[in-house]
Short mmCIF file of C-alpha atoms and ligand atoms in Angstrom, two decimals:
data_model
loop_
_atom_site.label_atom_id
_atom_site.label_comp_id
_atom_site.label_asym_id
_atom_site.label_seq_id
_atom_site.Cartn_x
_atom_site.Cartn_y
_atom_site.Cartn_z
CA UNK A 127 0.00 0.00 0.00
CA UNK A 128 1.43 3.39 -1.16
CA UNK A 129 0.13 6.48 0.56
CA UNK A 130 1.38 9.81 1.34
CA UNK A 131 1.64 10.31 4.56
CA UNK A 132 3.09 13.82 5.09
CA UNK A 133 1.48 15.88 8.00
CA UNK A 134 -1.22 12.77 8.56
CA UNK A 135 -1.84 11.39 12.05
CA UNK A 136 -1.06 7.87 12.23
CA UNK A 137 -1.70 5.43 15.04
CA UNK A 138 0.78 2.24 15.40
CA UNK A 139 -0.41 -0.42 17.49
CA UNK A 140 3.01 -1.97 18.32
CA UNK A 141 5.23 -0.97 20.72
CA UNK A 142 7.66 -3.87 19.66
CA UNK A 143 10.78 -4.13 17.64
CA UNK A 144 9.05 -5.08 14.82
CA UNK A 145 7.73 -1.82 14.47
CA UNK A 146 10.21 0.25 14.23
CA UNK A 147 11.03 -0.19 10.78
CA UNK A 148 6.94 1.02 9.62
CA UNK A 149 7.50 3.60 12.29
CA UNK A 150 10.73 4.97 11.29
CA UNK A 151 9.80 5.06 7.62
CA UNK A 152 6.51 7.37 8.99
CA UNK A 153 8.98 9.96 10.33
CA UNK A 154 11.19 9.89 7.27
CA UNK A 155 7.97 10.37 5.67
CA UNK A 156 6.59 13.12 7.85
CA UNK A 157 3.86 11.70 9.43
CA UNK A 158 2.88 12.79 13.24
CA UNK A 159 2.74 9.17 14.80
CA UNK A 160 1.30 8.35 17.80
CA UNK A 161 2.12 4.73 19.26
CA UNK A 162 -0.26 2.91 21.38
CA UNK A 163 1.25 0.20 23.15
CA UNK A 164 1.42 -1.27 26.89
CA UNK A 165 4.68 -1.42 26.56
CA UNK A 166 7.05 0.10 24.04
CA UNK A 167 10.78 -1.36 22.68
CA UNK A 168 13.80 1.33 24.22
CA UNK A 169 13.92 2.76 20.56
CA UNK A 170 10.35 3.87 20.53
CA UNK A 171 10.56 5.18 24.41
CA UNK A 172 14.12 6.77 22.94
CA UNK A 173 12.13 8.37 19.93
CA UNK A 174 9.74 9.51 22.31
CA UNK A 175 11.48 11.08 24.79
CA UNK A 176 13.30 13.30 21.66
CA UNK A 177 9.97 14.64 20.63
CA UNK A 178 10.01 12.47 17.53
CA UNK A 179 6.47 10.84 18.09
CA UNK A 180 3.73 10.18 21.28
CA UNK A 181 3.58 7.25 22.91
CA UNK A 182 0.73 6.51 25.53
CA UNK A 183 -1.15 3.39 27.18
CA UNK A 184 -3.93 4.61 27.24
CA UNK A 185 -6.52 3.14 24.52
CA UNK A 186 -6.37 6.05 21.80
CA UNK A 187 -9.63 7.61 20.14
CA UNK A 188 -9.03 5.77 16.62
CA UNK A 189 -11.58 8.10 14.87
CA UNK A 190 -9.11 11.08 15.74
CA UNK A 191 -6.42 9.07 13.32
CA UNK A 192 -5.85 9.33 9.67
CA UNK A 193 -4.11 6.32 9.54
CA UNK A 194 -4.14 3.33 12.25
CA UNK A 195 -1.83 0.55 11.67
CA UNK A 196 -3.22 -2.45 13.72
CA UNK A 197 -0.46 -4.88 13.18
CA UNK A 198 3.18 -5.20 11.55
CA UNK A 199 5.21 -7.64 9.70
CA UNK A 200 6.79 -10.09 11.69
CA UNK A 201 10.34 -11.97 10.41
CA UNK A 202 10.13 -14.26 7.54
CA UNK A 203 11.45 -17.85 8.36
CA UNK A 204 14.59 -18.35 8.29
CA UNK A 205 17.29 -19.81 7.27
CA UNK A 206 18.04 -18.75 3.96
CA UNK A 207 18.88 -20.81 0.88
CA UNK A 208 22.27 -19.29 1.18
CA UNK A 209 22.49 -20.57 4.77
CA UNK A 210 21.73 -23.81 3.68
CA UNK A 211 24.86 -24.42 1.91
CA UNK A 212 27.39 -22.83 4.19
CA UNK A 213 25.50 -23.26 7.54
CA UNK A 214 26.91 -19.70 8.95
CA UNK A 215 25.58 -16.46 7.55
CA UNK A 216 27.51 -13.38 8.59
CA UNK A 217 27.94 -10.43 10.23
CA UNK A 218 28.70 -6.66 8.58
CA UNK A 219 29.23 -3.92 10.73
CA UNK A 220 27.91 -0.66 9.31
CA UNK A 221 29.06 2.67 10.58
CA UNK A 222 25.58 4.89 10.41
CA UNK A 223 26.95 8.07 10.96
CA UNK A 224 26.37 10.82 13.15
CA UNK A 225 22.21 10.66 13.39
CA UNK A 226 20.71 11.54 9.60
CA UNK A 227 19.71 9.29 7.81
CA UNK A 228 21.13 11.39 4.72
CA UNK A 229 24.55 10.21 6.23
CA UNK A 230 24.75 6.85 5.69
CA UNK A 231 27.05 5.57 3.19
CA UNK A 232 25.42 3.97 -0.13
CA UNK A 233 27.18 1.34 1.16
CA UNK A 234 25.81 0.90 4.24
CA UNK A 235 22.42 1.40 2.34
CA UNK A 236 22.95 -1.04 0.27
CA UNK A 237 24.13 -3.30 3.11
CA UNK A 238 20.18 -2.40 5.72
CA UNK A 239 18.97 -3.95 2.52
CA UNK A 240 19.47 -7.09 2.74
CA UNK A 241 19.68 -7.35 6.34
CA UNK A 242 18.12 -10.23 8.04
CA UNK A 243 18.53 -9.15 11.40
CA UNK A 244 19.49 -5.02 12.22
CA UNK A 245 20.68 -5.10 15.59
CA UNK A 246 20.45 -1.16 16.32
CA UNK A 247 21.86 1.57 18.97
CA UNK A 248 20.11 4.49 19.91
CA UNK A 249 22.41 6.81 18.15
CA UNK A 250 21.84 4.98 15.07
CA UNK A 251 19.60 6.76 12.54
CA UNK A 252 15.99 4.77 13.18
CA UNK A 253 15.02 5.91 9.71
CA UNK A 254 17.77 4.39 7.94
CA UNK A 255 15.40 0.74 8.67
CA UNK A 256 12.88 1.72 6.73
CA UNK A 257 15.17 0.10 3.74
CA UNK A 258 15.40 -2.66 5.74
CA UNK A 259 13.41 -5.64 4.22
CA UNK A 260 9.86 -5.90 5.26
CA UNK A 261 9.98 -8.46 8.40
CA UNK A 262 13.31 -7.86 9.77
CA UNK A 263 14.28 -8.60 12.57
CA UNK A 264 15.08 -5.37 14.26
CA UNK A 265 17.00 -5.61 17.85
CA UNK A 266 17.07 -2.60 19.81
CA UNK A 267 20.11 -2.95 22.04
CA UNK A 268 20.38 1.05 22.87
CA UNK A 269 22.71 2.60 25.81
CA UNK A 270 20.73 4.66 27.00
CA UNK A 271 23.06 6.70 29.33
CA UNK A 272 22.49 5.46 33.22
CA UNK A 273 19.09 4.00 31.90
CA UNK A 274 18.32 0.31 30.12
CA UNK A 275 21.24 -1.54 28.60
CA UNK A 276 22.05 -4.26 26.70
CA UNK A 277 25.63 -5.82 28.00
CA UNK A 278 28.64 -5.73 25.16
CA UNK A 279 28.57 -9.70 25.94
CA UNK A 280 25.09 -9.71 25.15
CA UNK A 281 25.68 -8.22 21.96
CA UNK A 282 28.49 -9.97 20.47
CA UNK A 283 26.71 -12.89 22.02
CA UNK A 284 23.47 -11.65 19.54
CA UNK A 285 25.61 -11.49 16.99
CA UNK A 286 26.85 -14.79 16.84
CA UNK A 287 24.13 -16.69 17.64
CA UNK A 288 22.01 -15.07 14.70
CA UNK A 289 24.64 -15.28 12.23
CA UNK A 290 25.01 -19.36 12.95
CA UNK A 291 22.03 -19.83 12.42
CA UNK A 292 22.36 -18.46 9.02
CA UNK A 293 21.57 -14.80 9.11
CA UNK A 294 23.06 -11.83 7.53
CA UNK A 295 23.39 -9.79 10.59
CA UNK A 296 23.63 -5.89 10.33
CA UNK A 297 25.27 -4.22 13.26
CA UNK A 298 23.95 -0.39 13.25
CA UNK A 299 26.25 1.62 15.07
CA UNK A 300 26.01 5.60 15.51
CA UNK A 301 29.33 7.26 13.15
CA UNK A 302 32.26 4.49 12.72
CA UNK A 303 32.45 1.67 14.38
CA UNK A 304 35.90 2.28 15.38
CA UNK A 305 36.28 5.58 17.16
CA UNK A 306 34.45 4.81 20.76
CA UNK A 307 32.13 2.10 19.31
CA UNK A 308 33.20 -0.76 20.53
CA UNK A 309 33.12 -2.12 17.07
CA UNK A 310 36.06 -3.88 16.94
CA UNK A 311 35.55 -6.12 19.89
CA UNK A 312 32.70 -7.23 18.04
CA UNK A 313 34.92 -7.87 15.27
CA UNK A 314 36.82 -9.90 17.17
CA UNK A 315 34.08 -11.71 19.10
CA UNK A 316 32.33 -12.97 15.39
CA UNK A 317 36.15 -13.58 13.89
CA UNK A 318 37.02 -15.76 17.49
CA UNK A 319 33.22 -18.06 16.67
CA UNK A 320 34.18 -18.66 13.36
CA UNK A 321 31.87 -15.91 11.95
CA UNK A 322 32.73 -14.11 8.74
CA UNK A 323 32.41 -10.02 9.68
CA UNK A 324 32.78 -7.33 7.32
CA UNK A 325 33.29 -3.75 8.13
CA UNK A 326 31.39 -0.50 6.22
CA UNK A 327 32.96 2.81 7.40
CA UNK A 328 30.64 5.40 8.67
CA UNK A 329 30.99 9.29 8.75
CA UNK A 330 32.03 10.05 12.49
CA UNK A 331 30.59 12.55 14.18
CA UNK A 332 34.24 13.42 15.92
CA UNK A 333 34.48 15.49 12.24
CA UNK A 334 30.88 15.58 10.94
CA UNK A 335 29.39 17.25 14.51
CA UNK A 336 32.03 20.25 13.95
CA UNK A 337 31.50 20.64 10.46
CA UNK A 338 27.68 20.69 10.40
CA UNK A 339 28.37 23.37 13.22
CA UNK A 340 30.39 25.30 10.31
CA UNK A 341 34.11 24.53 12.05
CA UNK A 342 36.60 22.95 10.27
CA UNK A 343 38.87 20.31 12.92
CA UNK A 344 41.88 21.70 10.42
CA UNK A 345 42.46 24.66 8.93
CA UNK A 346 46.24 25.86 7.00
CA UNK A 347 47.57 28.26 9.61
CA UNK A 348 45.31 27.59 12.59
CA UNK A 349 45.76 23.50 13.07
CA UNK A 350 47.51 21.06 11.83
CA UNK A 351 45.81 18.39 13.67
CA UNK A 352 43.01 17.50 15.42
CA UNK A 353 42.97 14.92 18.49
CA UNK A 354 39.56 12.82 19.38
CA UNK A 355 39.40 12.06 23.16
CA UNK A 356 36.99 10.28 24.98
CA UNK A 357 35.64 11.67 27.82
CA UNK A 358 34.21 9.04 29.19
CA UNK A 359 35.70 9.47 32.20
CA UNK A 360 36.98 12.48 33.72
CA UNK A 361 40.63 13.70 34.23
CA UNK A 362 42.31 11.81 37.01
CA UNK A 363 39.70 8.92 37.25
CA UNK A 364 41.84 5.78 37.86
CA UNK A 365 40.59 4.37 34.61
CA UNK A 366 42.00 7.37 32.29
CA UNK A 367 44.93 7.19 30.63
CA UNK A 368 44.78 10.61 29.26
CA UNK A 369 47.66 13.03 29.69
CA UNK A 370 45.87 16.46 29.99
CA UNK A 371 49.15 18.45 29.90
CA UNK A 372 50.40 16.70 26.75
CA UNK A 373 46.61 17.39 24.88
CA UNK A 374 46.78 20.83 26.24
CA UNK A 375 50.43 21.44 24.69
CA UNK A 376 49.38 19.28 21.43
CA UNK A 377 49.03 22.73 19.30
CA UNK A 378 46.34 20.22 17.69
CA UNK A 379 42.66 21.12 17.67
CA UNK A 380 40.70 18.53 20.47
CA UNK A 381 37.44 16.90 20.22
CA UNK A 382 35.65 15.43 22.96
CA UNK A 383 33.21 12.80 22.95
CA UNK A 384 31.14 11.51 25.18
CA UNK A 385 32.25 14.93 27.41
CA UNK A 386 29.12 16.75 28.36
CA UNK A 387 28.79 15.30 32.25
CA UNK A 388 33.08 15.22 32.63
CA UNK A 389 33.18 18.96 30.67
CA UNK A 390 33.96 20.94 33.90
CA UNK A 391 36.60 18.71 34.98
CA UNK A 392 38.24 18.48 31.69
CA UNK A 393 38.34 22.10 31.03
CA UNK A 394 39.84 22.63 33.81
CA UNK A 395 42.53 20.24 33.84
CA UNK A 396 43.30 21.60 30.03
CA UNK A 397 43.79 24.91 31.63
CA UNK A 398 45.71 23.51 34.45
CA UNK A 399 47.97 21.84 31.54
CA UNK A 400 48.65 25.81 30.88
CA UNK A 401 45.74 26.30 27.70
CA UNK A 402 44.88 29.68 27.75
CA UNK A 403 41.53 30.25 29.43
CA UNK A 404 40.18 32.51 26.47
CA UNK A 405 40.62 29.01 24.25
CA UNK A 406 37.59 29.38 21.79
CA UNK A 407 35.68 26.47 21.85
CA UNK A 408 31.85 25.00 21.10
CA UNK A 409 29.76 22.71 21.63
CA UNK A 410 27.70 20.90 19.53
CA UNK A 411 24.57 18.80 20.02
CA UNK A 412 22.49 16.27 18.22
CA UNK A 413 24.69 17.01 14.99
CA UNK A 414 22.56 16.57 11.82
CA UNK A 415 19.13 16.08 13.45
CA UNK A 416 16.38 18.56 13.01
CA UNK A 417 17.05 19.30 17.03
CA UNK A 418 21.00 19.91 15.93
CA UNK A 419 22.45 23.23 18.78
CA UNK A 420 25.92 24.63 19.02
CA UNK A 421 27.42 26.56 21.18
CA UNK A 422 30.49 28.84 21.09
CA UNK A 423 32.09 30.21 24.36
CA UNK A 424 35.96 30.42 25.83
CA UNK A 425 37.19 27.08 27.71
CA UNK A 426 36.97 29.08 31.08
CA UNK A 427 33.53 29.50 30.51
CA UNK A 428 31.72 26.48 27.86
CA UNK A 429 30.63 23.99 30.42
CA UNK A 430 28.62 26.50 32.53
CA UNK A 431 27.20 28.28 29.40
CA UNK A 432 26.75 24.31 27.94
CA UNK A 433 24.71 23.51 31.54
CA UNK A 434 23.00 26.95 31.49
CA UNK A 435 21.09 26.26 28.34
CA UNK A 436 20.47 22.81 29.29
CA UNK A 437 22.87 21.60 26.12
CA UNK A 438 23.31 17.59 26.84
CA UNK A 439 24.30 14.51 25.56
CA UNK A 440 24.67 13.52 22.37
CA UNK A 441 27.35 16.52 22.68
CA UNK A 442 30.72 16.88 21.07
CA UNK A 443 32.86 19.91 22.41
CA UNK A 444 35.73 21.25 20.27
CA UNK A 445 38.46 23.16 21.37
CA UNK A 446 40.63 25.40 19.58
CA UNK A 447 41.14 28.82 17.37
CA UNK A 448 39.23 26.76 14.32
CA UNK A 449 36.17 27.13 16.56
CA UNK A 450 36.17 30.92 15.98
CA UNK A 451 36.81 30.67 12.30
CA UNK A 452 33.96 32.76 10.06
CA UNK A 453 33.08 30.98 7.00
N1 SAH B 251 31.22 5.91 16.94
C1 SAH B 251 30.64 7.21 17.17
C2 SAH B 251 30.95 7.73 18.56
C3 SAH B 251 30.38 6.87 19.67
S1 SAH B 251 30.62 7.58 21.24
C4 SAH B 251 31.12 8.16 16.10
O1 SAH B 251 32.04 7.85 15.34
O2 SAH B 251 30.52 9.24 15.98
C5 SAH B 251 29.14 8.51 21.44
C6 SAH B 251 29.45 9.99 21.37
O3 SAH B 251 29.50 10.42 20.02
C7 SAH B 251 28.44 10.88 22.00
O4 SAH B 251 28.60 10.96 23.41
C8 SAH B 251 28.75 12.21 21.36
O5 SAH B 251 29.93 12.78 21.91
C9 SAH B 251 29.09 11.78 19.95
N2 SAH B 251 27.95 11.86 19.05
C10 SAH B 251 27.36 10.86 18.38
N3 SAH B 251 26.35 11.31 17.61
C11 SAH B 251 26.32 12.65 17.80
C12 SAH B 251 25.51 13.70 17.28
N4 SAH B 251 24.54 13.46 16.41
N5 SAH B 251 25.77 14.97 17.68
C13 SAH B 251 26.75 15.22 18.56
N6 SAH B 251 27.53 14.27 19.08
C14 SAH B 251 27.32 13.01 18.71
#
């Protein structure tokens, strides 16, 4: 069934995985969903909780609706022909960039396609499964910040276990898979059962956040590098290995991730490291979605402007005299 749905309310009776696909291809779309469900899958509650669509358990007045979707495809049986032969299907990680679905490679397009399973985290563009063929499997293993989590042993566990039983497995991670993402311990997990894993590169939001913000991380004359850092953990904390004086002496322009809640502490050890208070630097959240802020402040003074105006996580903060560049 074809229909436009631009500016229609729709009502989705599924709160489950399987729904996230039909749902996330309404947003791309432009409907205004509402999903009705006892309970809802983390990447609904996650969509939710951005503003991206209502979601209520309370019985909905379907005559209010344009559209009411009473039930969605479920997986198709598996295994696959393919399978059949080999026994082991595989695993392809797929680095979805920074949040848009406009960002993800036409190889990692081409790659949702024939997913059988998508197993998906939150910072993963939801509307990039609506090319994802009608009945995958879609597993929502989001990390939510301090809320629900799927363990990284539970996930390369996942990933194994579908791929043996003859699945092509796509792992949907937010930017590459390689800076902060964990990918490559996946890699290794799949590679250590005997599962074949290929890798698509994604465009990382350690240069795409900046850049959609209008900063260059290099510029002739201003930086001739630019150092990613995970903030993670703050300055100090037994588990960082960071050496704050060297970064603040690097001449290099930095880029935090995952800094928003450790920002005080690692400004201030960067000054402490003798970087000049007046430092320009900016902040930039939800790079490339409709909800995208920046911004721009000194490094004596970016975390309490950042907290002021209630700028959090998904955040990346740059640091350096590129950040105060004019186009
Ligand atoms: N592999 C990812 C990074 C994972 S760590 C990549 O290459 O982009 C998660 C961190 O990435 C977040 O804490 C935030 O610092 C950053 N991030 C991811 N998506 C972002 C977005 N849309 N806007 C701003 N920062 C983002």
């Amino acid at each position: 069934m074809e229909m436009n749905v631009t500016g229609r309310r729709v009502l989705v009776l599924d709160g489950t995985d399987h729904a996230v696909p039909i749902v996330a291809g309404l947003l791309r779309d432009g409907a205004d969903v509402t999903v009705h469900a006892a309970t809802a899958c983390a990447a609904l509650e996650d969509l939710a909780q951005r503003g991206r669509l209502r979601l209520t358990d309370e019985p909905a007045d379907e005559t209010a609706f344009d559209l009411v979707i009473r039930s969605v495809p479920r997986p198709r049986p598996r295994p696959q022909p393919a399978a059949a032969t080999t026994g082991t299907g595989r695993v392809t990680l797929v680095g979805a960039g920074p949040g848009d679905a406009g960002l993800v490679t036409v190889a990692g397009r081409a790659t949702i396609e024939t997913a059988d399973v998508v197993v998906a985290d939150r910072l993963a563009p939801w509307e990039s499964l609506a090319w994802a063929p009608p009945g995958v499997q879609v597993i929502d293993v989001s990390k939510i910040p301090f809320g629900r989590s799927t363990s990284q042993e539970d996930i390369n566990r996942l990933l194994v276990e579908h791929a043996k039983a003859g699945r092509h497995v796509v792992r949907l991670k937010g930017g590459d898979s390689y800076v902060f993402g964990r990918g490559f311990e996946e890699v290794q997990a799949c590679t250590a059962a005997g599962v074949p894993v290929t890798v698509v590169p994604g465009v990382t939001s350690s240069v795409a956040a900046p850049e959609l913000a209008g900063i260059p991380v290099t510029h002739r004359g201003l930086a001739q590098g630019f150092t990613v850092i995970s903030g993670h953990v703050p300055p100090g904390h037994p588990d960082s290995t960071l050496d704050y004086a060297a970064l603040a002496r690097s001449g290099t322009t930095l880029v935090v991730l995952m800094g928003v809640r450790t920002l005080p502490a690692i400004t201030e050890a960067l000054m402490d490291g003798g970087l000049s208070p007046d430092t320009p630097c900016a902040l930039v959240g939800d790079a490339s979605l409709t909800s995208q802020r920046a911004i721009h402040g000194t490094l004596a003074r970016i975390a309490t402007d950042a907290a002021a105006i209630g700028l959090g996580a998904p955040a990346v903060a740059v640091i350096g005299d590129v950040t105060a560049l004019e186009p």
